[in-house]
CSV table of C-alpha atoms and ligand atoms in Angstrom, one decimal:
chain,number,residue,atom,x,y,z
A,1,UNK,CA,-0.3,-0.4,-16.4
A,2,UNK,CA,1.6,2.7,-16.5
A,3,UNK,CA,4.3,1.0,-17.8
A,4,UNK,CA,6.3,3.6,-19.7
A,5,UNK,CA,9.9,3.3,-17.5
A,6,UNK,CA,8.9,1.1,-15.0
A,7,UNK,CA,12.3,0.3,-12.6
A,8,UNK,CA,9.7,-2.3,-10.9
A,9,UNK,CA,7.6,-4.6,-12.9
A,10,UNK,CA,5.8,-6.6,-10.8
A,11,UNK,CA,3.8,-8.9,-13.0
A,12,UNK,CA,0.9,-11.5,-12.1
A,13,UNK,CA,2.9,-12.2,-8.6
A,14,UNK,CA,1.9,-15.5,-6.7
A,15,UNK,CA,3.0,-16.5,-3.4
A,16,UNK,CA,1.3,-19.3,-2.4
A,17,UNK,CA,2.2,-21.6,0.8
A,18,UNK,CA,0.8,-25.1,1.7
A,19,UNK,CA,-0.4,-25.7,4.8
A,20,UNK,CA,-1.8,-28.7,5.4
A,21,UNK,CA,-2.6,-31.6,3.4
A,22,UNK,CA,-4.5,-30.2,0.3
A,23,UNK,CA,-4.7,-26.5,2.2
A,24,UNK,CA,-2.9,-24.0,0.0
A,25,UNK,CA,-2.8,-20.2,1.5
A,26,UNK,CA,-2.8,-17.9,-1.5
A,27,UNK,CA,-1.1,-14.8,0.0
A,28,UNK,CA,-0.3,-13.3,-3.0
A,29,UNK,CA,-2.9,-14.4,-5.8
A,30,UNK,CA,-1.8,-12.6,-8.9
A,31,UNK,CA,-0.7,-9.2,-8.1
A,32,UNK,CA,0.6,-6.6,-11.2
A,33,UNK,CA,2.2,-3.6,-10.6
A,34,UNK,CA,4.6,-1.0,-11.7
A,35,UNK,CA,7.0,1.4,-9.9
A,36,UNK,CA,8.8,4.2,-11.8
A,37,UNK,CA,12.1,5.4,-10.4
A,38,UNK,CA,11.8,7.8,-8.2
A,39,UNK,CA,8.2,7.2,-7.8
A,40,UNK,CA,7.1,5.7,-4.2
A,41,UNK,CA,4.1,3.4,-4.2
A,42,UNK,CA,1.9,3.0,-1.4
A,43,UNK,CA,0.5,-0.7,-0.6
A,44,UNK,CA,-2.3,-1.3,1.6
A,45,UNK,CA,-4.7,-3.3,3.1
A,46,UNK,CA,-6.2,-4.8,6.5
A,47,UNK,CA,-3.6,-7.0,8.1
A,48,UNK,CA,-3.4,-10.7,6.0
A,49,UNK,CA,-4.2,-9.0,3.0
A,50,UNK,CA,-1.2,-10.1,1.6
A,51,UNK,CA,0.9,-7.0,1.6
A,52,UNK,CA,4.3,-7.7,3.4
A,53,UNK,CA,4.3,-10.9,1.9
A,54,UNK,CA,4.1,-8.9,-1.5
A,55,UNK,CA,7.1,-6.6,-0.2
A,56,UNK,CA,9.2,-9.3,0.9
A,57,UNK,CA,8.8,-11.5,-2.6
A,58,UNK,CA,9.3,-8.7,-4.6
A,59,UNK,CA,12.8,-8.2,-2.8
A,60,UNK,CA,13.1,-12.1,-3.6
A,61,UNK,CA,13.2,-12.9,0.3
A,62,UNK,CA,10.4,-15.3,-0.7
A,63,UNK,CA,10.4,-17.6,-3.8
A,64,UNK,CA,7.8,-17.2,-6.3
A,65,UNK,CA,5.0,-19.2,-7.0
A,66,UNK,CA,4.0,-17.5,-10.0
A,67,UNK,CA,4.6,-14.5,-12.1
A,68,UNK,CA,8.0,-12.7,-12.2
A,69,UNK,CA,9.4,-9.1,-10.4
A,70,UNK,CA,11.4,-7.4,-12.8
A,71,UNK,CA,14.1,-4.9,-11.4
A,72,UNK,CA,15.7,-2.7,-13.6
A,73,UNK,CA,14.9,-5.0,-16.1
A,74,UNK,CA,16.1,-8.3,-14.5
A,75,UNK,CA,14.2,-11.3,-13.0
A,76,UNK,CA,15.0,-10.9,-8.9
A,77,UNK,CA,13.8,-14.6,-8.8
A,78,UNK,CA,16.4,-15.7,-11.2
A,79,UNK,CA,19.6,-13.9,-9.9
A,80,UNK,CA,22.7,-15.6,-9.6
A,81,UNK,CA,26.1,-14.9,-8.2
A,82,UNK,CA,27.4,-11.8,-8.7
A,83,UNK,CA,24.4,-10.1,-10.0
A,84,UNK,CA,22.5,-11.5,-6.9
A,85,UNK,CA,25.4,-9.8,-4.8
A,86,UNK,CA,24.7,-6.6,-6.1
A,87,UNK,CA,20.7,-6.9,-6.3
A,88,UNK,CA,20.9,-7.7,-2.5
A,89,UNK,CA,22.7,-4.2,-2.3
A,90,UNK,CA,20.5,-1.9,-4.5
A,91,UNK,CA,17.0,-3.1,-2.8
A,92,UNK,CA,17.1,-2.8,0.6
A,93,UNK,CA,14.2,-3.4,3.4
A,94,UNK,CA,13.2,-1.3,6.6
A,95,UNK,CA,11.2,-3.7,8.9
A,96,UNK,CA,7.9,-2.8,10.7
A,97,UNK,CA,9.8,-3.4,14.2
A,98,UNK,CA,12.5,-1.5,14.8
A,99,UNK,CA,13.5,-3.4,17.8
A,100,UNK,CA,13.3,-6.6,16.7
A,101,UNK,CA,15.4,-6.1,13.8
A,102,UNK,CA,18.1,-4.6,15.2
A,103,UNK,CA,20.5,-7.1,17.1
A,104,UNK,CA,20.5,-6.3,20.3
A,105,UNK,CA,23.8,-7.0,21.8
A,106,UNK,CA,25.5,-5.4,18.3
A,107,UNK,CA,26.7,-1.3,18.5
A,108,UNK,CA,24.6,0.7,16.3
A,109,UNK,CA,27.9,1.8,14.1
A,110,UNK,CA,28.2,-2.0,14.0
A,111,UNK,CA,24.7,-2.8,13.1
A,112,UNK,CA,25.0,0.2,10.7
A,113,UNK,CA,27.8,-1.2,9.1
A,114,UNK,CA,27.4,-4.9,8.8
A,115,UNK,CA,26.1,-4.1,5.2
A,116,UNK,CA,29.4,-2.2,4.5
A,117,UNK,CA,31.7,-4.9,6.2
A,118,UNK,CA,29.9,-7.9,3.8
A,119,UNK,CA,29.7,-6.1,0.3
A,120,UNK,CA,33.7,-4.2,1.9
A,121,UNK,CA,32.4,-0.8,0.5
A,122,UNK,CA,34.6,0.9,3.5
A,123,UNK,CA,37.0,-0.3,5.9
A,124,UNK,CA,38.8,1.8,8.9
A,125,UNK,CA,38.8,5.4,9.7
A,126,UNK,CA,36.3,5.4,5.9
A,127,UNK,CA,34.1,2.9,7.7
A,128,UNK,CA,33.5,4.8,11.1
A,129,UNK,CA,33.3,8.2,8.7
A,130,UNK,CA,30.5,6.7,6.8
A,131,UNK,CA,28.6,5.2,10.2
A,132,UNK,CA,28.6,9.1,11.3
A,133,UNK,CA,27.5,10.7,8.1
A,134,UNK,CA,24.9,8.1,7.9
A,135,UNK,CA,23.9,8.7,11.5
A,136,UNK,CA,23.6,12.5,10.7
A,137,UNK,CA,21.5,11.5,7.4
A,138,UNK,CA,18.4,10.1,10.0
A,139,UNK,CA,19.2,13.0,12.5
A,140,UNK,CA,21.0,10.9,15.1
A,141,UNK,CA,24.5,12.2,16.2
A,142,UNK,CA,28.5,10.7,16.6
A,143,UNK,CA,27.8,10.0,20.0
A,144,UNK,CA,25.0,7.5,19.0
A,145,UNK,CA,27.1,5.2,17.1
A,146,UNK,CA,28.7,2.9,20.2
A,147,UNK,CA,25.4,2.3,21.8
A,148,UNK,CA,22.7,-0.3,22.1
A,149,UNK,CA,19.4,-0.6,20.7
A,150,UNK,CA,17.8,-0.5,24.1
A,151,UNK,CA,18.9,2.7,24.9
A,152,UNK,CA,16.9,4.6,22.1
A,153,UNK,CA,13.0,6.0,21.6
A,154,UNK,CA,11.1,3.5,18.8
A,155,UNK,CA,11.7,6.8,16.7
A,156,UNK,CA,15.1,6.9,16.8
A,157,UNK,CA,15.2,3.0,16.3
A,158,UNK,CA,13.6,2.9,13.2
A,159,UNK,CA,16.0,5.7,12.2
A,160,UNK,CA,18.7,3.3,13.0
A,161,UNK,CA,16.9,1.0,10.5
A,162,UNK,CA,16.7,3.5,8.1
A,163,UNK,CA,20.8,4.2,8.3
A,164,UNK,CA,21.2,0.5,8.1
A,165,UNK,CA,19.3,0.5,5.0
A,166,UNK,CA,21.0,3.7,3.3
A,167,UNK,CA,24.1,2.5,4.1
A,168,UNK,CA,24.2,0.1,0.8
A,169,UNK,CA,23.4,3.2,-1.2
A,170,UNK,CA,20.1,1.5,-2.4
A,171,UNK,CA,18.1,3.1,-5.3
A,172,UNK,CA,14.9,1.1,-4.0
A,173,UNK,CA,13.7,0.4,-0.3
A,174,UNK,CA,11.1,-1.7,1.0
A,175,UNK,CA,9.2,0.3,3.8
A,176,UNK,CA,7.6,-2.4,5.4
A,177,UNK,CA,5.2,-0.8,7.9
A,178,UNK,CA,7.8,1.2,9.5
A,179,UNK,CA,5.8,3.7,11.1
A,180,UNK,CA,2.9,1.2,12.4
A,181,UNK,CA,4.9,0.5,15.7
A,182,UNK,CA,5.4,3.8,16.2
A,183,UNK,CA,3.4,6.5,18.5
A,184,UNK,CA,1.3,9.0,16.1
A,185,UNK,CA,3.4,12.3,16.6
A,186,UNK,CA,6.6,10.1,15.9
A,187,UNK,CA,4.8,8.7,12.8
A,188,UNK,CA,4.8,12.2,10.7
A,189,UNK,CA,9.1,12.5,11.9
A,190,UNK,CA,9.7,9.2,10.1
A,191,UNK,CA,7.6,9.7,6.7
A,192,UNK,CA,8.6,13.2,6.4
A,193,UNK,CA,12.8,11.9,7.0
A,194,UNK,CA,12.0,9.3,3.9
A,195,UNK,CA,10.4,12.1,1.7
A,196,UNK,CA,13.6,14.3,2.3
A,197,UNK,CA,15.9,11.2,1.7
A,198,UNK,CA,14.1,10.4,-1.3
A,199,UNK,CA,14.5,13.9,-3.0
A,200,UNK,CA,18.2,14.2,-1.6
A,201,UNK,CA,18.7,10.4,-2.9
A,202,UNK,CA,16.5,9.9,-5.6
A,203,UNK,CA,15.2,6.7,-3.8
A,204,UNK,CA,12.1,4.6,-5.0
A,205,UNK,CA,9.9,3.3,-2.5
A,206,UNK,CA,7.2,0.4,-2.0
A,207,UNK,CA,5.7,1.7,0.9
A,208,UNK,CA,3.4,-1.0,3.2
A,209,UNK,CA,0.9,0.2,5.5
A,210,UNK,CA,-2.5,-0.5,7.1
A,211,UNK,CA,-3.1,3.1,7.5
A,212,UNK,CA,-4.3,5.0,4.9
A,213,UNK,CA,-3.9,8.2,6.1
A,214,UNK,CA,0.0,8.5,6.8
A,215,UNK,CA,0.4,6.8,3.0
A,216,UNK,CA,-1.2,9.8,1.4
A,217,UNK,CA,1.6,11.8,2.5
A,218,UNK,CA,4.5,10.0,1.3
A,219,UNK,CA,2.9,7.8,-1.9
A,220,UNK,CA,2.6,9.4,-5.2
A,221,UNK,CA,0.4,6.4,-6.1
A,222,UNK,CA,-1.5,3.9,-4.1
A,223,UNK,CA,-2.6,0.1,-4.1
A,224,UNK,CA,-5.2,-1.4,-2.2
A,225,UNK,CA,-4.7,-4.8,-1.7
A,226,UNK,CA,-7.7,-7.5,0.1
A,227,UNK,CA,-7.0,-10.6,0.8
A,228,UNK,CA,-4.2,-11.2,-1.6
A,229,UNK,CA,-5.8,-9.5,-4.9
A,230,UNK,CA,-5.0,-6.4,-6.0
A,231,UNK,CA,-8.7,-4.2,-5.5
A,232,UNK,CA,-7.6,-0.7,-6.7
A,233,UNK,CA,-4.6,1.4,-7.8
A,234,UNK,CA,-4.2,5.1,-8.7
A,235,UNK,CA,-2.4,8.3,-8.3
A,236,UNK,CA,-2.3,8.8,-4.7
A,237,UNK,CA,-4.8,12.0,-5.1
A,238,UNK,CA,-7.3,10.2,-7.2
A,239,UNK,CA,-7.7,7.3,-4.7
A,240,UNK,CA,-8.7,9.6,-1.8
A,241,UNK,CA,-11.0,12.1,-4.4
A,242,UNK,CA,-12.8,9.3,-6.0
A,243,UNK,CA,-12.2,5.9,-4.9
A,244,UNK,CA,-14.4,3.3,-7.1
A,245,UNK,CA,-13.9,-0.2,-5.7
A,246,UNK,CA,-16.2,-0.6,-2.8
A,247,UNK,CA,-13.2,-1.8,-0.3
A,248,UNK,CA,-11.7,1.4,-1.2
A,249,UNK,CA,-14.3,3.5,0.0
A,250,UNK,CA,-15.0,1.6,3.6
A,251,UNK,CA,-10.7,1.9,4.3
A,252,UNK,CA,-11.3,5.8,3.1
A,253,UNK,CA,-14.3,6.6,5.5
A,254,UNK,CA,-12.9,4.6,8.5
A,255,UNK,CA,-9.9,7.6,8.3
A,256,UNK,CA,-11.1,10.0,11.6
A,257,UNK,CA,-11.3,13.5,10.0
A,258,UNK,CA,-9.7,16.5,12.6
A,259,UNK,CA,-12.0,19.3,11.7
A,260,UNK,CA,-15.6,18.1,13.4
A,261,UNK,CA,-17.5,20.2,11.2
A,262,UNK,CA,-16.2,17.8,8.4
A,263,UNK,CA,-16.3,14.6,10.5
A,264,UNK,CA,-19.9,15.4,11.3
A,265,UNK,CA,-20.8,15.4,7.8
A,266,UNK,CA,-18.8,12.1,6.9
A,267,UNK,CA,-20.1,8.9,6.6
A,268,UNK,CA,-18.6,5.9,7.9
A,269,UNK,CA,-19.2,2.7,6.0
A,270,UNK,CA,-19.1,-0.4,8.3
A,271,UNK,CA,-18.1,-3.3,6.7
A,272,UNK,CA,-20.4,-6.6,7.9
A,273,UNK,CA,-19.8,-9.8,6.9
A,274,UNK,CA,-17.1,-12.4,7.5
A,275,UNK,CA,-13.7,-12.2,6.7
A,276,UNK,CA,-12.8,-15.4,4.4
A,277,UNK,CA,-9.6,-16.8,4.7
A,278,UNK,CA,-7.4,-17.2,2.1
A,279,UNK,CA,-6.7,-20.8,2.6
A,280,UNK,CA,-8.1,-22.6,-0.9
A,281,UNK,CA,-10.6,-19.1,-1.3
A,282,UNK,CA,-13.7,-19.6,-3.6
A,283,UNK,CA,-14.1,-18.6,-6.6
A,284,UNK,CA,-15.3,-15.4,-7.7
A,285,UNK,CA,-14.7,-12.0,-5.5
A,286,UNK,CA,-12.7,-12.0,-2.6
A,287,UNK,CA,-14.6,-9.2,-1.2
A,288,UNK,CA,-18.1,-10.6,-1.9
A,289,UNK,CA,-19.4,-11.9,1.6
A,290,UNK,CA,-18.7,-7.9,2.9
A,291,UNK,CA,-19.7,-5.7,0.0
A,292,UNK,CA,-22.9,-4.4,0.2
A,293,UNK,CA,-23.1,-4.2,-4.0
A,294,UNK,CA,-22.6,-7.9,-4.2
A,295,UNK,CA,-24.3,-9.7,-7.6
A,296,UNK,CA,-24.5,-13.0,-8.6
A,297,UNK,CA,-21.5,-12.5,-11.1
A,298,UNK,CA,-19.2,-11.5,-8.2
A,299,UNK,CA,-19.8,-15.3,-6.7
A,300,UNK,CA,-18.7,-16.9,-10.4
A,301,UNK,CA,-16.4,-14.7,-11.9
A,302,UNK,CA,-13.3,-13.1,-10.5
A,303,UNK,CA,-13.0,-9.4,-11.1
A,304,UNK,CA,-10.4,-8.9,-13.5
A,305,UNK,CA,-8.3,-5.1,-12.8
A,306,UNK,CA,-9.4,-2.9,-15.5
A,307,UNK,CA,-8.5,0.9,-16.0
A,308,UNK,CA,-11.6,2.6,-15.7
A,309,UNK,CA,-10.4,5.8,-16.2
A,310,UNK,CA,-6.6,6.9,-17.1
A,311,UNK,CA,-4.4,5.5,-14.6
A,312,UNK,CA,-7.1,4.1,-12.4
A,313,UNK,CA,-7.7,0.4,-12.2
A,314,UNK,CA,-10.4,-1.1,-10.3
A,315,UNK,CA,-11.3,-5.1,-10.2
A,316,UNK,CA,-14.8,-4.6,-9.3
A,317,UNK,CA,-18.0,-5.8,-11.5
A,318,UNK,CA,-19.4,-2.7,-11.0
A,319,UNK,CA,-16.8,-1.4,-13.7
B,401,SF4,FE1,-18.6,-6.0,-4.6
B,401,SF4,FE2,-19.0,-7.5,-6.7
B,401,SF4,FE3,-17.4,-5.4,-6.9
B,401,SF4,FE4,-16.6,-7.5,-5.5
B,401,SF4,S1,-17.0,-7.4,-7.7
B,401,SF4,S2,-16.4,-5.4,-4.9
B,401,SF4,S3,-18.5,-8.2,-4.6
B,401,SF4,S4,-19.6,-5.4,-6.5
């Protein structure tokens, strides 16, 4: 799967926990992936599709049940040591809450910094230096850095985040629904600072949303996850020109359109049917009890993903 210089390899991912006698929750069922450097890939799904749990085993913050993330080449479930040290500082996360990740009774230079202090990359007059560049990086100022978190917008929280996160000199970020808690017109400020970080940085992204319409800005490919299987995945442009799987097309027309001449015209497709949990799920297609499409076959067999046409894989019997 596009897997000429692939920095991420995420290959036949499980992340399975028990939850009750003989109740397994299959979060992540088998998931494959690449990421190229440089590349950002979008993630999405309705929430408990299994998408942050994805992000956060990829960054090995979860043990694996199955399958294997390859980074640069190297298991990130089988670090050790030193090579863990420095994993833990090249992949770095930014958290969907801004508030509730950022300690609140710790200075912003100090939350900024407590990356710097554990790996010692700067100490002194270097490490208050580097707290102010980083804070001009996001677009927050000197006179930012001996505050608290309560006394800044959501915005410039998350941009806090962000700072905290730059501060290991990453090459690959986790953006795990960092805009979601965020008003709209905030939104756009946020993804538009992480595609000018990523040009000026050279940065790889996963990016995790629920919302597909701020990922097509930012993703140069997207996956669309459903209930812990991966449904689709394709350059960003092909996904919203031509999206096959049938989830696909419902997350695509639920997207409100600003021109009314074009909403007017613009179907949207209602998805009925349950939502089945993932605990011990049947066999067969997740999406079957909502997909208007459904055959027999998608009750027995689970659709495999296939590339239907170059670069664009669908699991879908349709295909
Ligand atoms: Fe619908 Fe069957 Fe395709 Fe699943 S495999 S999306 S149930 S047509």
């Amino acid at each position: 799967m596009s897997g000429d210089k692939a920095f991420i390899q995420v290959k036949d991912l499980k992340k399975y926990f028990n939850v009750g006698r003989k109740a397994t929750l299959k979060a992540v069922d088998g998931v494959n992936f690449n990421i190229k450097k440089g590349e950002t890939l979008g993630l999405v799904g309705e929430s408990g599709c299994g998408k942050t749990t994805c992000g956060r085993t990829v960054m090995g913050l979860y043990e694996a049940s199955g399958g294997e993330v390859l980074f640069d080449g190297t298991n990130v479930h089988k670090l050790k040591g030193k090579a863990k040290k420095d994993f833990t500082k090249r992949a770095q996360i930014i958290f969907q809450d801004p508030y509730a990740s950022l300690n609140p009774r710790m200075t912003v230079s100090d939350i900024i910094a407590a990356g710097i202090d554990i790996h010692r990359l700067y100490s002194g007059r270097d490490r208050i230096n580097r707290v102010y560049e980083l804070l001009n990086i996001v677009g927050l100022n000197k006179e930012h850095a001996d505050r608290f978190p309560h006394e800044f917008s959501g915005g410039q929280r998350q941009r806090i985040g962000i700072a905290r996160a730059l501060a290991m000199e990453p090459d690959f970020i986790v953006c795990d629904e960092p805009i979601s808690a965020l008003d709209v017109s905030i939104q756009a400020q946020v993804v538009n600072l992480l595609i000018k970080l990523q040009k000026e940085l050279g940065l790889t992204y996963l990016f995790i949303a629920h919302d597909l319409s701020m990922v097509r800005h930012i993703s140069d490919r997207v996956g669309v996850m459903y209930l812990g299987k991966m449904a689709e995945i394709t350059k960003s442009t092909k996904l919203y020109e031509n999206p096959l799987h049938p989830y696909t097309k419902a997350l695509l027309s639920a997207i409100p359109v600003p021109e009314p001449t074009v909403s007017r015209g613009k179907k949207r497709i209602k998805l009925e049917g349950e939502v089945p949990s993932p605990i011990n799920p049947k066999p067969g297609c997740r999406f079957a009890s909502r997909c208007k499409y459904v055959k027999d076959i998608c009750y027995r067999e689970t659709p495999k993903l296939k590339e239907i046409e170059k670069d664009h894989y669908v699991a879908c019997h349709l295909y």
